GROMACS .gro file of C-alpha atoms in nm:
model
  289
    1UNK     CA    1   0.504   3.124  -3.052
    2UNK     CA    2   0.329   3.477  -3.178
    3UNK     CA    3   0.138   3.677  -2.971
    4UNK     CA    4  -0.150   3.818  -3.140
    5UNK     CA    5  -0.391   4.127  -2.991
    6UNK     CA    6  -0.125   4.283  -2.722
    7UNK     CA    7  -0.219   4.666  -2.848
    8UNK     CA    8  -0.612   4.632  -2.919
    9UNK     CA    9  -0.828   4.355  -2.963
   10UNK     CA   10  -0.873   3.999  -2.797
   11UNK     CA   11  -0.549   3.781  -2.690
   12UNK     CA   12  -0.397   3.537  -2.925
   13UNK     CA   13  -0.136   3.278  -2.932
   14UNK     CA   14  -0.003   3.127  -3.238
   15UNK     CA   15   0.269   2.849  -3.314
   16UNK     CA   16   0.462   2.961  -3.663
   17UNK     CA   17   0.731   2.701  -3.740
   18UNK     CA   18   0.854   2.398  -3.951
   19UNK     CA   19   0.855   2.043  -3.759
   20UNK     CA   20   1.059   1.792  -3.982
   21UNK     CA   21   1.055   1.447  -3.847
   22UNK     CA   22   1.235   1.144  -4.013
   23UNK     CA   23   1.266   0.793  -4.042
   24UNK     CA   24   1.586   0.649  -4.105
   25UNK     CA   25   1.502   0.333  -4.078
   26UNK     CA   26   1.230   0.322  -4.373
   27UNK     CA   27   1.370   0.641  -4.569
   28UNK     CA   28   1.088   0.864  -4.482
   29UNK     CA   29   1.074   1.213  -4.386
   30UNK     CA   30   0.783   1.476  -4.308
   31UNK     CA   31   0.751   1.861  -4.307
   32UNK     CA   32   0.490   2.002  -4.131
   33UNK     CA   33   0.439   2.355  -4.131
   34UNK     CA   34   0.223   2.538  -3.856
   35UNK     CA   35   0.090   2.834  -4.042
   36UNK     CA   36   0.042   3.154  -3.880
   37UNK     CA   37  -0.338   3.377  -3.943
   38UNK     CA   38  -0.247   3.634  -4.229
   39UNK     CA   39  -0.346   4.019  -4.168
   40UNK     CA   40  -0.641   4.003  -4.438
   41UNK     CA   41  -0.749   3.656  -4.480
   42UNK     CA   42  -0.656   3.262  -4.341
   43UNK     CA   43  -0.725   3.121  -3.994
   44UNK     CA   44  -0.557   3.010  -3.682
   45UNK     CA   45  -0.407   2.642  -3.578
   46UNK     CA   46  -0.391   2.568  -3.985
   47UNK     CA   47  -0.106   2.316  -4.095
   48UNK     CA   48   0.063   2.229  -4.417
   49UNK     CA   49   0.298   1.968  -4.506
   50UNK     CA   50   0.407   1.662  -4.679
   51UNK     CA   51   0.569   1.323  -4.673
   52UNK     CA   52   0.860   1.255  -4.900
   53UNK     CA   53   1.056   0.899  -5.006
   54UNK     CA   54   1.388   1.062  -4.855
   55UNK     CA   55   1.568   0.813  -5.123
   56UNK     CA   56   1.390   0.944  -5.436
   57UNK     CA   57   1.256   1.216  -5.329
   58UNK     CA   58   0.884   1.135  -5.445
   59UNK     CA   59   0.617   1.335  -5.217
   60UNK     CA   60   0.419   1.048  -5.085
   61UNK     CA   61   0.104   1.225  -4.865
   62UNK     CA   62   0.012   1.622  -4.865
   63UNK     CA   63  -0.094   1.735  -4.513
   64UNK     CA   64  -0.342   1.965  -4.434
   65UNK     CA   65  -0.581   2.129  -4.155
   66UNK     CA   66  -0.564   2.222  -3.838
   67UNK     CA   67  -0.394   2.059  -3.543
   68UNK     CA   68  -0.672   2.197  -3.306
   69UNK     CA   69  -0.886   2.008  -3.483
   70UNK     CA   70  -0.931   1.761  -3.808
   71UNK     CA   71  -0.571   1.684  -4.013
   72UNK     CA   72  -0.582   1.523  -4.336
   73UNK     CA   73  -0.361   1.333  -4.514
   74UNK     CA   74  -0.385   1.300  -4.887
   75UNK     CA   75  -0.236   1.024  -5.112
   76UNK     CA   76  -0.041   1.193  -5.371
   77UNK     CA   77  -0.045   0.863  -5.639
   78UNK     CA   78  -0.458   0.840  -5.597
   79UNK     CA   79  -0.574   1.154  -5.477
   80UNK     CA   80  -0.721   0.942  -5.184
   81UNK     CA   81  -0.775   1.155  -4.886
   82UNK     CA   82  -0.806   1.013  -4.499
   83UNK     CA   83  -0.839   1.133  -4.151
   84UNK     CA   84  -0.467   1.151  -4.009
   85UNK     CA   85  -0.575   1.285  -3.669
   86UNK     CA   86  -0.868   1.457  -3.536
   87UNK     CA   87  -0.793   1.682  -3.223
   88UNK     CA   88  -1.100   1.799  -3.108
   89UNK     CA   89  -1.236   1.453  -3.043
   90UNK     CA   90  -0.911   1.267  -2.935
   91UNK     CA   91  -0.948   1.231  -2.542
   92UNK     CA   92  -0.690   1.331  -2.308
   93UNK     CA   93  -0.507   1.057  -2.134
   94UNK     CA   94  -0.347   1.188  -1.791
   95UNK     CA   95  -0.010   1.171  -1.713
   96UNK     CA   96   0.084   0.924  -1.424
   97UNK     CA   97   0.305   1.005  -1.157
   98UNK     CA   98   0.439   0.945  -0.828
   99UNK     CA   99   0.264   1.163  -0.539
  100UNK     CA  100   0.463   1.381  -0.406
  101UNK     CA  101   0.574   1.212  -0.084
  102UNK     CA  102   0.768   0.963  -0.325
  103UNK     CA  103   0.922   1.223  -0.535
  104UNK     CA  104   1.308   1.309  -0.454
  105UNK     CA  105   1.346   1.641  -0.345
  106UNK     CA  106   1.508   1.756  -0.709
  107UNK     CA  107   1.231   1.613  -0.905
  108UNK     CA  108   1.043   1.905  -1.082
  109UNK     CA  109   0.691   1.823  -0.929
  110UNK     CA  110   0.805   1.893  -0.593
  111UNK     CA  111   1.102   2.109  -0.622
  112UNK     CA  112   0.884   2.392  -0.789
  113UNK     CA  113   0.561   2.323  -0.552
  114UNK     CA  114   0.531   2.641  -0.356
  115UNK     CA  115   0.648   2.854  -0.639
  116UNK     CA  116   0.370   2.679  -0.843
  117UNK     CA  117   0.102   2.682  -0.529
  118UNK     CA  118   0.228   3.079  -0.498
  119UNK     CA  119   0.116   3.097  -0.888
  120UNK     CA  120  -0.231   2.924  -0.840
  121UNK     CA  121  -0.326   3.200  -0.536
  122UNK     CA  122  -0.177   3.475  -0.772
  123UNK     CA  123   0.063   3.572  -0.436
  124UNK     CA  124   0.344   3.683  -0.684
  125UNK     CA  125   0.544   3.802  -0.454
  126UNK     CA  126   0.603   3.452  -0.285
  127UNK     CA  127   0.591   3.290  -0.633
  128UNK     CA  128   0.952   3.541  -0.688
  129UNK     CA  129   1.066   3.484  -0.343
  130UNK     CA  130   1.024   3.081  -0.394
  131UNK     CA  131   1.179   3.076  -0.745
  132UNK     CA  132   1.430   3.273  -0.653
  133UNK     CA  133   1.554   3.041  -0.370
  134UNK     CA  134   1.619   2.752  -0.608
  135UNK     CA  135   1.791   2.981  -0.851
  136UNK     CA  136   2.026   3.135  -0.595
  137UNK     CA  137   2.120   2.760  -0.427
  138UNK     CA  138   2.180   2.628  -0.851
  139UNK     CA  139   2.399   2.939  -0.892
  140UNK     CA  140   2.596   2.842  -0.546
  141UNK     CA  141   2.640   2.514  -0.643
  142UNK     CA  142   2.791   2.592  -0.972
  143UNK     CA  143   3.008   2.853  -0.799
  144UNK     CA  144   3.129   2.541  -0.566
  145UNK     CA  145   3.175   2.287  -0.853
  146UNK     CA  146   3.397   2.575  -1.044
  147UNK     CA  147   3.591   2.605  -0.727
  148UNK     CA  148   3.650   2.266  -0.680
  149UNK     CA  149   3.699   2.186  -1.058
  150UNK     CA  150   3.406   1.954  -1.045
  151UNK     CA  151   3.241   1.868  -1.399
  152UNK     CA  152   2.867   1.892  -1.396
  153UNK     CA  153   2.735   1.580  -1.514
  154UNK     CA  154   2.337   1.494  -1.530
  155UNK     CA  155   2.207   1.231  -1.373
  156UNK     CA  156   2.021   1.032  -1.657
  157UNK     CA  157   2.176   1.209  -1.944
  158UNK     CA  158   2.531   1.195  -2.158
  159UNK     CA  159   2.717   1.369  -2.412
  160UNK     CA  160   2.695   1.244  -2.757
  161UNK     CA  161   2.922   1.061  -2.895
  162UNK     CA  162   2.929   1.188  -3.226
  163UNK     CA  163   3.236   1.297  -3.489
  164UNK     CA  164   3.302   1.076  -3.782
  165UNK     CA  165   3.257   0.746  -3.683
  166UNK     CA  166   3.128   0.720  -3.406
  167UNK     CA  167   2.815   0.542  -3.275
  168UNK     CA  168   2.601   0.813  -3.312
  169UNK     CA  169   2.770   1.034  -3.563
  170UNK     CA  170   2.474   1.279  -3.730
  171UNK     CA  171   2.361   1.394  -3.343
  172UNK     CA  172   2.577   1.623  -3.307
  173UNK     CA  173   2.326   1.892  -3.296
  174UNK     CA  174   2.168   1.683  -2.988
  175UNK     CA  175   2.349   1.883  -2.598
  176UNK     CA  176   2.261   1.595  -2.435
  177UNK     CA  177   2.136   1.210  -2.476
  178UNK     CA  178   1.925   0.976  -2.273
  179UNK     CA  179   2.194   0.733  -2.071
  180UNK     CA  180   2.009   0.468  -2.134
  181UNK     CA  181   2.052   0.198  -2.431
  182UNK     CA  182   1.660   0.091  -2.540
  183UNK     CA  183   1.717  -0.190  -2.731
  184UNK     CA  184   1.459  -0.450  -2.663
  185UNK     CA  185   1.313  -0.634  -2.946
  186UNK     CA  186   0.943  -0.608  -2.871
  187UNK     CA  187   0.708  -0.334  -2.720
  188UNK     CA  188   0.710  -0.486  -2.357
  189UNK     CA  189   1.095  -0.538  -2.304
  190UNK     CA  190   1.151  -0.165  -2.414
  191UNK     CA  191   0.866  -0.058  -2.180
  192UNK     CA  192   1.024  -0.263  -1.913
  193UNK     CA  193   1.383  -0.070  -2.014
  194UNK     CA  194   1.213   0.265  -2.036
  195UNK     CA  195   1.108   0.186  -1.643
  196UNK     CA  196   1.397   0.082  -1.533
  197UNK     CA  197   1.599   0.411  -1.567
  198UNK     CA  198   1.417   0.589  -1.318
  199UNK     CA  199   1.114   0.615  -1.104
  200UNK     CA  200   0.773   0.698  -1.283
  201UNK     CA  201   0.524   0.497  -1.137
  202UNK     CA  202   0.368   0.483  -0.780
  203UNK     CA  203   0.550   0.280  -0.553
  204UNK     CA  204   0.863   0.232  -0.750
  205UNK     CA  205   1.220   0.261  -0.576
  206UNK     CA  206   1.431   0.545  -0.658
  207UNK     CA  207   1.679   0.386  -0.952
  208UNK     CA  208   2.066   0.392  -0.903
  209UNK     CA  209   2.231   0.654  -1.086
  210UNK     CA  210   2.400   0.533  -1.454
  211UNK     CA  211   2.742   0.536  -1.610
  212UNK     CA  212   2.846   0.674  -1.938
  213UNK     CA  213   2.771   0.320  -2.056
  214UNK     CA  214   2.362   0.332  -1.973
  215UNK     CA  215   2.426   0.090  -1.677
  216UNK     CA  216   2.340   0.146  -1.307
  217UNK     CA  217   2.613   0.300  -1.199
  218UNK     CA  218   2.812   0.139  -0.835
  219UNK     CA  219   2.688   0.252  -0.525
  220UNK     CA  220   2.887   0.531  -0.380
  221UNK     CA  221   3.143   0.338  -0.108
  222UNK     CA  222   2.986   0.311   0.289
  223UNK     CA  223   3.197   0.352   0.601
  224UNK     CA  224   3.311   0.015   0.592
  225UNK     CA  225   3.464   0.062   0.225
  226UNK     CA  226   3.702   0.281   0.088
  227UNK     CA  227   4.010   0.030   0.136
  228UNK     CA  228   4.216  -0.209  -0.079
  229UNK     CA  229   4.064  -0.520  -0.009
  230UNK     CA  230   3.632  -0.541   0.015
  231UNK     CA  231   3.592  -0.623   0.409
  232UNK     CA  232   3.258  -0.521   0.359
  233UNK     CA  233   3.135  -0.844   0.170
  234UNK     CA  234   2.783  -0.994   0.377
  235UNK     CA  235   2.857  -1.340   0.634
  236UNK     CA  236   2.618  -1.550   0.355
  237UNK     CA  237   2.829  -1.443   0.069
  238UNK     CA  238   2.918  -1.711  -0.160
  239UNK     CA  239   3.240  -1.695  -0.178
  240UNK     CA  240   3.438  -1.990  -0.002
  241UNK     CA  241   3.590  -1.884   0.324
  242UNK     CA  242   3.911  -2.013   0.426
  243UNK     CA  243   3.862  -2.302   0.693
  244UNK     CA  244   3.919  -2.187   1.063
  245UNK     CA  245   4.201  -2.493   1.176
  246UNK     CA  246   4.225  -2.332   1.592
  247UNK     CA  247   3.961  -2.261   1.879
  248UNK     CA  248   4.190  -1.913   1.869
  249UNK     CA  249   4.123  -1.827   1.547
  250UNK     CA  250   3.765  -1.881   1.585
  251UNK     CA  251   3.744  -1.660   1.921
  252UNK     CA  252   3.925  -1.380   1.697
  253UNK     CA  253   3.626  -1.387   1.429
  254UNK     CA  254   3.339  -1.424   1.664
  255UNK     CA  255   3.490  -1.094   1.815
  256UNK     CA  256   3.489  -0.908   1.476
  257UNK     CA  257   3.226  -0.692   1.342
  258UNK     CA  258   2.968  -0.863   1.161
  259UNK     CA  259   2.995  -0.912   0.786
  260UNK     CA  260   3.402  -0.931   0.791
  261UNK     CA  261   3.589  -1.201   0.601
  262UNK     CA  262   3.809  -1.376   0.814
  263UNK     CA  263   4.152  -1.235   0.868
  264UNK     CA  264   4.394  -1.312   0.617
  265UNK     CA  265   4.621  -1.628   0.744
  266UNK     CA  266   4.925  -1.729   0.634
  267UNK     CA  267   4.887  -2.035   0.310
  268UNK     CA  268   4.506  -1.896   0.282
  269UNK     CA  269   4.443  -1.697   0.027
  270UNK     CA  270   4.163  -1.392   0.123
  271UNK     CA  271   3.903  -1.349  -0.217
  272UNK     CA  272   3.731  -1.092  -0.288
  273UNK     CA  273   3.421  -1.068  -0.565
  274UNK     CA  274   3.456  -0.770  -0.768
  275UNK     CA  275   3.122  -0.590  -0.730
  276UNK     CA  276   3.100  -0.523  -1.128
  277UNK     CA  277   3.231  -0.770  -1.244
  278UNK     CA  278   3.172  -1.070  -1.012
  279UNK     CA  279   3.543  -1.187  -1.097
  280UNK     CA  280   3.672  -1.340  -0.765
  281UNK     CA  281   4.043  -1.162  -0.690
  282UNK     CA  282   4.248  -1.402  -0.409
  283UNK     CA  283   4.525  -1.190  -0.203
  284UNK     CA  284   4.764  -1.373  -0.045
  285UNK     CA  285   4.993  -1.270   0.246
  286UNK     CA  286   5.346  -1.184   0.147
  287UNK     CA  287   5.650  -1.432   0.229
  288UNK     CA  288   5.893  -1.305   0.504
  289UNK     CA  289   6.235  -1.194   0.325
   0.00000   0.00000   0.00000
């Protein structure tokens, strides 16, 4: 971005800089250039550019005018010209989002909201003294990770797994990836997969963190987990019990806390569903030497 008029004259920003998007896919590429006003002649918000066969190299389209405004797109075989896109009468579609009492607290909406409000009343002190708050708690939490030797790792992104061979070698340039695998076939199961990695709309439920494998990720462990074996599976769980055989036994469990298994008896195996997997694990009490 260039800032024009700083010394004399009426202010001006300008985007200078080469775009290139490609299509692997169908073996297209395009290089659109956002040209910059010249000191004696030219005009602002102009664009240049063309569409090339990436496999023979053949220029396909030649792009030209302005993205403030019209942008044309001309057939290079028949001279043909059409309207690619046409920015001054294109209407703006609002983003949706979630109001702000639905928002987590690290979400950007709400986690720069009195900074931003500070901005809006031009109070620039208070804008400073709110931005500076959540840059002095990031740099104490880093300080804290490096103490503990905890790895940063983002929520909803990954690494790339790039390097010759792997499954998305030619990324490398890419810090970070989406965790997320959107695969679906047509436009509503990726939609539905796009959703599904976190909240966006109003009234959705905060999404479970993912693993380096795009899945939800399992819930951190409660009070009643942390051991061996999973006491903490619910009464209507359905996996089979082990039959209570004594009016003793069944005294024992009525006194437990609810949502045990029953204790582990001697001939009946105790199973356990793994909460990943689902595979159902059976421990069984050890013989006597």
């Amino acid at each position: 971005m260039y800032a024009r008029g700083i010394l004399f004259g009426k202010m001006k920003y300008e985007l200078g800089d080469h775009s290139y998007v490609r299509c692997p896919e169908n073996g297209l590429s395009a290089d659109i250039e956002f040209k910059t006003k010249g000191y004696f002649g030219g005009t602002y918000n102009a664009i240049g550019g063309v569409i090339k066969n990436e496999r023979t190299g053949e220029s396909l389209y030649e792009l030209s005018g302005m993205w403030s405004g019209e942008m044309i797109a001309k057939n290079v075989l028949t001279g043909q010209k059409e309207m690619l896109f046409n920015a001054s009468s294109a209407k703006h579609t609002p983003p949706l989002v979630r109001p702000l009492e639905e928002q987590e607290e690290r979400e950007s909406q709400k986690l720069w909201l009195k900074t931003v409000q500070a901005i809006k009343e031009s109070n620039h002190v208070a804008a400073t003294d709110e931005k500076s708050k959540i840059e002095e708690r990031q740099r104490e939490e880093a300080a804290q990770r490096q103490e503990s030797g905890v790895e940063w790792q983002p929520k909803y992104f990954r690494k790339v797994r790039g390097g010759p061979g792997g499954s998305e070698e030619g990324e490398e340039d890419l810090d970070w990836i989406l965790n997320a695998n959107i695969d679906g076939s047509t436009p509503k199961m990726k939609a539905q997969q796009i959703l599904s990695i976190a909240p966006i709309l109003k009234g959705q439920p905060p999404m479970p963190a993912l693993n380096p494998n795009g899945q939800p990720a399992p819930p951190p462990p409660t009070a009643a987990q942390g051991n061996l074996i999973d006491f903490d599976q619910p009464a209507t769980s359905s996996v089979p019990q082990a039959p209570t055989q004594s009016h003793s036994m069944m005294s024992q469990q009525a006194d437990a806390p609810a949502g045990l298994q029953e204790p582990l008896q001697p001939g009946q195996p105790l199973k356990r569903v793994d909460t990943l997997t689902s595979d159902v694990d059976e421990f069984v009490d050890a013989k006597p030497l």
